[in-house]
PDB file of C-alpha atoms in Angstrom:
ATOM      1  CA  ARG A 284     195.846 120.110  85.440  1.00 68.00           C
ATOM      2  CA  GLU A 285     195.819 117.991  82.259  1.00 74.00           C
ATOM      3  CA  PHE A 286     197.439 120.853  80.384  1.00 72.00           C
ATOM      4  CA  LEU A 287     200.088 121.147  83.085  1.00 77.00           C
ATOM      5  CA  ARG A 288     200.942 117.463  82.705  1.00 83.00           C
ATOM      6  CA  ALA A 289     201.108 117.867  78.930  1.00 83.00           C
ATOM      7  CA  ILE A 290     203.438 120.845  79.054  1.00 82.00           C
ATOM      8  CA  ASN A 291     205.690 119.095  81.568  1.00 83.00           C
ATOM      9  CA  HIS A 292     205.848 116.100  79.212  1.00 87.00           C
ATOM     10  CA  PHE A 293     206.745 118.510  76.391  1.00 88.00           C
ATOM     11  CA  ALA A 294     209.577 119.893  78.551  1.00 87.00           C
ATOM     12  CA  ALA A 295     210.914 116.431  79.346  1.00 88.00           C
ATOM     13  CA  THR A 296     210.870 115.447  75.670  1.00 87.00           C
ATOM     14  CA  LEU A 297     212.732 118.602  74.659  1.00 91.00           C
ATOM     15  CA  THR A 298     215.444 118.008  77.241  1.00 86.00           C
ATOM     16  CA  GLU A 299     215.885 114.349  76.344  1.00 88.00           C
ATOM     17  CA  MET A 300     215.650 114.526  72.558  1.00 86.00           C
ATOM     18  CA  PHE A 301     216.123 118.075  71.272  1.00 87.00           C
ATOM     19  CA  LEU A 302     218.923 119.653  73.312  1.00 88.00           C
ATOM     20  CA  SER A 303     222.190 118.185  72.027  1.00 83.00           C
ATOM     21  CA  ASN A 304     224.100 119.949  69.260  1.00 78.00           C
ATOM     22  CA  SER A 305     223.066 117.418  66.645  1.00 82.00           C
ATOM     23  CA  SER A 306     219.362 117.406  67.492  1.00 88.00           C
ATOM     24  CA  PHE A 307     218.701 120.897  68.837  1.00 92.00           C
ATOM     25  CA  GLU A 308     215.439 122.398  67.547  1.00 92.00           C
ATOM     26  CA  LEU A 309     215.236 126.140  68.123  1.00 93.00           C
ATOM     27  CA  GLN A 310     211.604 126.435  67.045  1.00 95.00           C
ATOM     28  CA  LEU A 311     210.468 123.645  69.375  1.00 94.00           C
ATOM     29  CA  TRP A 312     212.148 125.317  72.333  1.00 95.00           C
ATOM     30  CA  ASN A 313     210.633 128.650  71.362  1.00 96.00           C
ATOM     31  CA  ASN A 314     207.232 126.980  71.161  1.00 95.00           C
ATOM     32  CA  TYR A 315     207.678 125.535  74.643  1.00 94.00           C
ATOM     33  CA  PHE A 316     208.597 128.853  76.248  1.00 96.00           C
ATOM     34  CA  HIS A 317     205.805 130.820  74.585  1.00 96.00           C
ATOM     35  CA  LEU A 318     203.217 128.148  75.349  1.00 94.00           C
ATOM     36  CA  ALA A 319     204.306 127.852  78.985  1.00 94.00           C
ATOM     37  CA  VAL A 320     204.243 131.623  79.532  1.00 96.00           C
ATOM     38  CA  ALA A 321     200.815 131.883  77.880  1.00 95.00           C
ATOM     39  CA  PHE A 322     199.554 129.142  80.204  1.00 91.00           C
ATOM     40  CA  LEU A 323     200.998 130.824  83.284  1.00 95.00           C
ATOM     41  CA  THR A 324     199.614 134.272  82.468  1.00 95.00           C
ATOM     42  CA  GLN A 325     196.085 133.226  81.472  1.00 93.00           C
ATOM     43  CA  ASP A 326     193.285 135.025  83.326  1.00 91.00           C
ATOM     44  CA  SER A 327     191.880 131.868  84.931  1.00 87.00           C
ATOM     45  CA  LEU A 328     195.123 131.353  86.910  1.00 89.00           C
ATOM     46  CA  GLN A 329     195.371 134.885  88.318  1.00 92.00           C
ATOM     47  CA  LEU A 330     194.087 134.069  91.800  1.00 91.00           C
ATOM     48  CA  GLU A 331     194.274 137.626  93.087  1.00 89.00           C
ATOM     49  CA  ASN A 332     191.341 138.485  90.802  1.00 88.00           C
ATOM     50  CA  PHE A 333     189.011 136.056  92.604  1.00 89.00           C
ATOM     51  CA  SER A 334     187.152 136.287  95.900  1.00 91.00           C
ATOM     52  CA  GLN A 335     188.948 134.915  98.943  1.00 91.00           C
ATOM     53  CA  ALA A 336     186.586 131.930  99.106  1.00 92.00           C
ATOM     54  CA  LYS A 337     187.160 130.975  95.458  1.00 91.00           C
ATOM     55  CA  ARG A 338     190.887 131.522  95.820  1.00 90.00           C
ATOM     56  CA  ASN A 339     191.050 129.211  98.838  1.00 90.00           C
ATOM     57  CA  SER A 340     189.043 126.567  96.992  1.00 89.00           C
ATOM     58  CA  ILE A 341     191.383 126.641  93.978  1.00 84.00           C
ATOM     59  CA  LEU A 342     194.488 126.525  96.158  1.00 86.00           C
ATOM     60  CA  ALA A 343     193.148 123.585  98.152  1.00 87.00           C
ATOM     61  CA  LYS A 344     192.348 121.621  95.003  1.00 86.00           C
ATOM     62  CA  TYR A 345     195.162 122.539  92.613  1.00 83.00           C
ATOM     63  CA  GLY A 346     197.664 124.722  94.428  1.00 85.00           C
ATOM     64  CA  ASP A 347     199.071 127.767  92.650  1.00 87.00           C
ATOM     65  CA  MET A 348     200.024 126.334  89.278  1.00 88.00           C
ATOM     66  CA  ARG A 349     201.769 129.574  88.337  1.00 93.00           C
ATOM     67  CA  ALA A 350     204.624 128.806  90.734  1.00 90.00           C
ATOM     68  CA  THR A 351     204.902 125.265  89.386  1.00 89.00           C
ATOM     69  CA  ILE A 352     205.065 126.217  85.734  1.00 92.00           C
ATOM     70  CA  GLY A 353     207.322 129.185  86.522  1.00 95.00           C
ATOM     71  CA  ALA A 354     209.842 126.853  88.141  1.00 94.00           C
ATOM     72  CA  SER A 355     209.680 124.615  85.066  1.00 93.00           C
ATOM     73  CA  ILE A 356     210.320 127.563  82.737  1.00 96.00           C
ATOM     74  CA  ARG A 357     213.263 128.655  84.903  1.00 97.00           C
ATOM     75  CA  ASP A 358     214.787 125.159  84.886  1.00 95.00           C
ATOM     76  CA  MET A 359     214.309 124.808  81.137  1.00 96.00           C
ATOM     77  CA  TRP A 360     216.054 128.144  80.590  1.00 97.00           C
ATOM     78  CA  TYR A 361     219.106 127.000  82.540  1.00 97.00           C
ATOM     79  CA  ASN A 362     219.084 123.667  80.689  1.00 95.00           C
ATOM     80  CA  LEU A 363     219.829 125.549  77.465  1.00 95.00           C
ATOM     81  CA  GLY A 364     223.457 126.148  78.443  1.00 94.00           C
ATOM     82  CA  HIS A 365     225.424 127.798  75.623  1.00 93.00           C
ATOM     83  CA  ARG A 366     222.256 127.907  73.497  1.00 95.00           C
ATOM     84  CA  LYS A 367     220.783 130.689  75.630  1.00 97.00           C
ATOM     85  CA  ILE A 368     222.220 133.410  73.420  1.00 97.00           C
ATOM     86  CA  GLU A 369     219.952 132.226  70.585  1.00 96.00           C
ATOM     87  CA  PHE A 370     216.962 133.306  72.703  1.00 98.00           C
ATOM     88  CA  ILE A 371     218.207 136.833  73.406  1.00 98.00           C
ATOM     89  CA  PRO A 372     216.506 139.207  72.876  1.00 97.00           C
ATOM     90  CA  GLY A 373     213.530 137.147  71.649  1.00 97.00           C
ATOM     91  CA  MET A 374     212.633 135.658  75.031  1.00 98.00           C
ATOM     92  CA  VAL A 375     213.089 138.871  77.026  1.00 98.00           C
ATOM     93  CA  GLY A 376     209.463 139.941  76.508  1.00 97.00           C
ATOM     94  CA  PRO A 377     207.843 136.622  77.501  1.00 97.00           C
ATOM     95  CA  ILE A 378     210.068 136.288  80.578  1.00 98.00           C
ATOM     96  CA  LEU A 379     209.237 139.862  81.569  1.00 98.00           C
ATOM     97  CA  GLU A 380     205.532 139.151  81.195  1.00 97.00           C
ATOM     98  CA  MET A 381     205.921 136.115  83.458  1.00 97.00           C
ATOM     99  CA  THR A 382     207.868 137.948  86.174  1.00 98.00           C
ATOM    100  CA  LEU A 383     205.248 140.705  86.285  1.00 97.00           C
ATOM    101  CA  VAL A 384     202.577 138.232  87.452  1.00 97.00           C
ATOM    102  CA  PRO A 385     201.847 139.398  91.033  1.00 95.00           C
ATOM    103  CA  GLU A 386     202.856 136.223  92.850  1.00 94.00           C
ATOM    104  CA  LEU A 387     205.795 136.694  95.212  1.00 95.00           C
ATOM    105  CA  GLU A 388     207.470 133.283  94.998  1.00 93.00           C
ATOM    106  CA  LEU A 389     207.130 133.225  91.215  1.00 96.00           C
ATOM    107  CA  ARG A 390     208.822 136.611  90.989  1.00 97.00           C
ATOM    108  CA  LYS A 391     211.650 135.602  93.304  1.00 97.00           C
ATOM    109  CA  SER A 392     212.178 132.418  91.321  1.00 96.00           C
ATOM    110  CA  THR A 393     212.194 133.922  87.842  1.00 97.00           C
ATOM    111  CA  ILE A 394     213.603 137.476  88.042  1.00 98.00           C
ATOM    112  CA  PRO A 395     217.174 136.035  88.263  1.00 98.00           C
ATOM    113  CA  ILE A 396     216.733 134.814  84.674  1.00 98.00           C
ATOM    114  CA  PHE A 397     217.280 138.435  83.624  1.00 98.00           C
ATOM    115  CA  PHE A 398     220.736 138.464  85.157  1.00 98.00           C
ATOM    116  CA  ASP A 399     221.558 135.205  83.414  1.00 98.00           C
ATOM    117  CA  MET A 400     220.554 136.827  80.123  1.00 98.00           C
ATOM    118  CA  MET A 401     222.781 139.807  80.886  1.00 98.00           C
ATOM    119  CA  LEU A 402     225.703 137.578  81.787  1.00 97.00           C
ATOM    120  CA  CYS A 403     225.241 135.370  78.750  1.00 97.00           C
ATOM    121  CA  GLU A 404     225.343 138.294  76.332  1.00 98.00           C
ATOM    122  CA  TYR A 405     228.163 140.036  78.202  1.00 97.00           C
ATOM    123  CA  GLN A 406     230.407 136.972  78.089  1.00 96.00           C
ATOM    124  CA  LEU A 407     230.137 136.927  74.292  1.00 96.00           C
ATOM    125  CA  THR A 408     230.106 140.625  73.409  1.00 96.00           C
ATOM    126  CA  LYS A 409     231.337 142.486  76.536  1.00 96.00           C
ATOM    127  CA  SER A 410     227.991 144.272  76.704  1.00 97.00           C
ATOM    128  CA  PHE A 411     224.335 143.400  77.211  1.00 98.00           C
ATOM    129  CA  SER A 412     222.896 146.123  74.989  1.00 97.00           C
ATOM    130  CA  ARG A 413     220.501 143.857  73.063  1.00 98.00           C
ATOM    131  CA  PHE A 414     219.001 142.595  76.304  1.00 98.00           C
ATOM    132  CA  GLU A 415     218.843 146.109  77.771  1.00 98.00           C
ATOM    133  CA  ASP A 416     217.181 147.673  74.732  1.00 97.00           C
ATOM    134  CA  GLU A 417     214.555 144.941  74.617  1.00 98.00           C
ATOM    135  CA  ILE A 418     213.612 145.006  78.291  1.00 98.00           C
ATOM    136  CA  LEU A 419     213.273 148.796  78.278  1.00 96.00           C
ATOM    137  CA  ARG A 420     211.042 148.635  75.219  1.00 96.00           C
ATOM    138  CA  LYS A 421     208.873 145.836  76.592  1.00 96.00           C
ATOM    139  CA  LEU A 422     208.613 147.333  80.073  1.00 96.00           C
ATOM    140  CA  ASP A 423     206.973 150.436  78.668  1.00 93.00           C
ATOM    141  CA  SER A 424     204.157 148.509  76.997  1.00 93.00           C
ATOM    142  CA  GLU A 425     203.675 146.064  79.901  1.00 96.00           C
ATOM    143  CA  VAL A 426     203.249 148.785  82.529  1.00 95.00           C
ATOM    144  CA  GLU A 427     201.019 150.794  80.228  1.00 90.00           C
ATOM    145  CA  GLY A 428     198.895 147.644  79.946  1.00 91.00           C
ATOM    146  CA  GLY A 429     198.384 147.576  83.722  1.00 92.00           C
ATOM    147  CA  ARG A 430     201.167 145.247  84.863  1.00 94.00           C
ATOM    148  CA  GLY A 431     203.823 145.995  87.453  1.00 95.00           C
ATOM    149  CA  ASP A 432     203.711 147.437  90.958  1.00 96.00           C
ATOM    150  CA  GLU A 433     205.917 148.769  93.751  1.00 96.00           C
ATOM    151  CA  GLN A 434     206.747 145.263  95.009  1.00 97.00           C
ATOM    152  CA  TYR A 435     208.005 144.307  91.559  1.00 97.00           C
ATOM    153  CA  LYS A 436     210.243 147.373  91.396  1.00 97.00           C
ATOM    154  CA  GLN A 437     211.774 146.573  94.775  1.00 98.00           C
ATOM    155  CA  LEU A 438     212.306 142.897  93.966  1.00 98.00           C
ATOM    156  CA  PHE A 439     213.816 143.663  90.571  1.00 98.00           C
ATOM    157  CA  GLU A 440     216.239 146.098  92.172  1.00 98.00           C
ATOM    158  CA  SER A 441     217.314 143.925  95.110  1.00 98.00           C
ATOM    159  CA  ILE A 442     217.613 140.650  93.172  1.00 98.00           C
ATOM    160  CA  LEU A 443     219.483 142.062  90.183  1.00 98.00           C
ATOM    161  CA  LEU A 444     221.867 144.143  92.324  1.00 98.00           C
ATOM    162  CA  SER A 445     222.653 141.098  94.447  1.00 97.00           C
ATOM    163  CA  CYS A 446     223.393 139.040  91.328  1.00 97.00           C
ATOM    164  CA  CYS A 447     225.578 141.748  89.796  1.00 96.00           C
ATOM    165  CA  GLN A 448     227.611 142.215  92.976  1.00 95.00           C
ATOM    166  CA  ARG A 449     228.700 138.571  92.785  1.00 95.00           C
ATOM    167  CA  HIS A 450     230.261 139.204  89.355  1.00 95.00           C
ATOM    168  CA  PRO A 451     232.873 141.997  89.531  1.00 94.00           C
ATOM    169  CA  GLU A 452     232.942 142.531  85.765  1.00 95.00           C
ATOM    170  CA  LEU A 453     229.217 143.274  85.799  1.00 95.00           C
ATOM    171  CA  ALA A 454     229.028 145.159  89.088  1.00 96.00           C
ATOM    172  CA  LYS A 455     229.190 148.695  87.685  1.00 96.00           C
ATOM    173  CA  PRO A 456     227.360 148.261  84.347  1.00 97.00           C
ATOM    174  CA  GLY A 457     224.803 146.106  86.157  1.00 97.00           C
ATOM    175  CA  GLU A 458     224.251 148.768  88.806  1.00 97.00           C
ATOM    176  CA  ASN A 459     223.738 151.398  86.101  1.00 97.00           C
ATOM    177  CA  PHE A 460     221.284 149.147  84.281  1.00 98.00           C
ATOM    178  CA  VAL A 461     219.259 148.422  87.430  1.00 98.00           C
ATOM    179  CA  ALA A 462     219.092 152.139  88.252  1.00 98.00           C
ATOM    180  CA  LEU A 463     217.885 152.862  84.716  1.00 97.00           C
ATOM    181  CA  VAL A 464     215.154 150.198  84.787  1.00 97.00           C
ATOM    182  CA  THR A 465     213.891 150.967  88.282  1.00 97.00           C
ATOM    183  CA  GLY A 466     213.873 154.686  87.517  1.00 96.00           C
ATOM    184  CA  LEU A 467     211.829 154.088  84.369  1.00 95.00           C
ATOM    185  CA  LEU A 468     209.510 151.717  86.208  1.00 96.00           C
ATOM    186  CA  GLU A 469     208.906 154.269  88.947  1.00 95.00           C
ATOM    187  CA  ARG A 470     207.986 156.946  86.425  1.00 94.00           C
ATOM    188  CA  LEU A 471     205.778 154.587  84.426  1.00 94.00           C
ATOM    189  CA  LEU A 472     203.901 153.575  87.588  1.00 93.00           C
ATOM    190  CA  ASP A 473     203.473 157.225  88.596  1.00 91.00           C
ATOM    191  CA  TYR A 474     202.194 158.110  85.151  1.00 87.00           C
ATOM    192  CA  ARG A 475     199.741 155.202  85.120  1.00 87.00           C
ATOM    193  CA  ALA A 476     198.431 156.163  88.554  1.00 86.00           C
ATOM    194  CA  VAL A 477     197.567 159.712  87.497  1.00 83.00           C
ATOM    195  CA  MET A 478     196.219 159.073  84.000  1.00 76.00           C
ATOM    196  CA  ASN A 479     192.677 159.620  85.269  1.00 60.00           C
ATOM    197  CA  ASP A 480     193.575 161.952  88.093  1.00 61.00           C
ATOM    198  CA  GLU A 481     191.782 165.281  88.126  1.00 58.00           C
ATOM    199  CA  ASN A 482     194.911 167.029  89.358  1.00 55.00           C
ATOM    200  CA  LYS A 483     196.187 168.136  85.966  1.00 53.00           C
ATOM    201  CA  THR A 484     199.306 169.769  87.393  1.00 55.00           C
ATOM    202  CA  TYR A 485     200.478 166.526  89.009  1.00 50.00           C
ATOM    203  CA  SER A 486     199.570 164.596  85.876  1.00 53.00           C
ATOM    204  CA  MET A 487     201.660 166.945  83.743  1.00 53.00           C
ATOM    205  CA  SER A 488     204.566 166.638  86.209  1.00 59.00           C
ATOM    206  CA  CYS A 489     204.492 162.851  85.906  1.00 51.00           C
ATOM    207  CA  THR A 490     204.394 163.104  82.133  1.00 58.00           C
ATOM    208  CA  VAL A 491     207.425 165.396  82.087  1.00 56.00           C
ATOM    209  CA  ASN A 492     209.336 163.044  84.445  1.00 54.00           C
ATOM    210  CA  LEU A 493     208.562 160.065  82.216  1.00 53.00           C
ATOM    211  CA  LEU A 494     209.670 161.884  79.064  1.00 53.00           C
TER     212      LEU A 494
END
């Protein structure tokens, strides 16, 4: 809880003193985002790994701090305004790592940041290729490392499609991007599930689909 107060104080200081054009500090903002994501994703906060009794005790005493810090990260991202482009593609990986945490409200709150990244890059370059390349590259390593699940795939698809449909210029390229990511995610999850499966034929089929 002390760390949470400290990181919230860090966020307030950044917004008040290091956001305007004359005082903006890219490295300080980068430090905030990486520190906040590292805090949110630490093992001791992943409540689903604990027994029900321990989970209930933590929730009663502290609540789920992942949702709290996730909301702070989301708000800080939107505070960046026109500076967001300076964090693309560098922040794609950390944001992806955060959204993969298996907490429903956190995922719903933070997955829309991806669309904002897409829109930000598209408005400047008429494409979001840097964002797309980075998320595809990072998704591979994250799922291989054990993160991601069917719920995440469904949320990613529904949230991003809904966002894209509200912006006509991004409707079609956004739909293609979402289909690409969800298709890759499905194959990565299938491949991970059969890595230790004794059914070698099915395992080979999943490998071929992924390739």
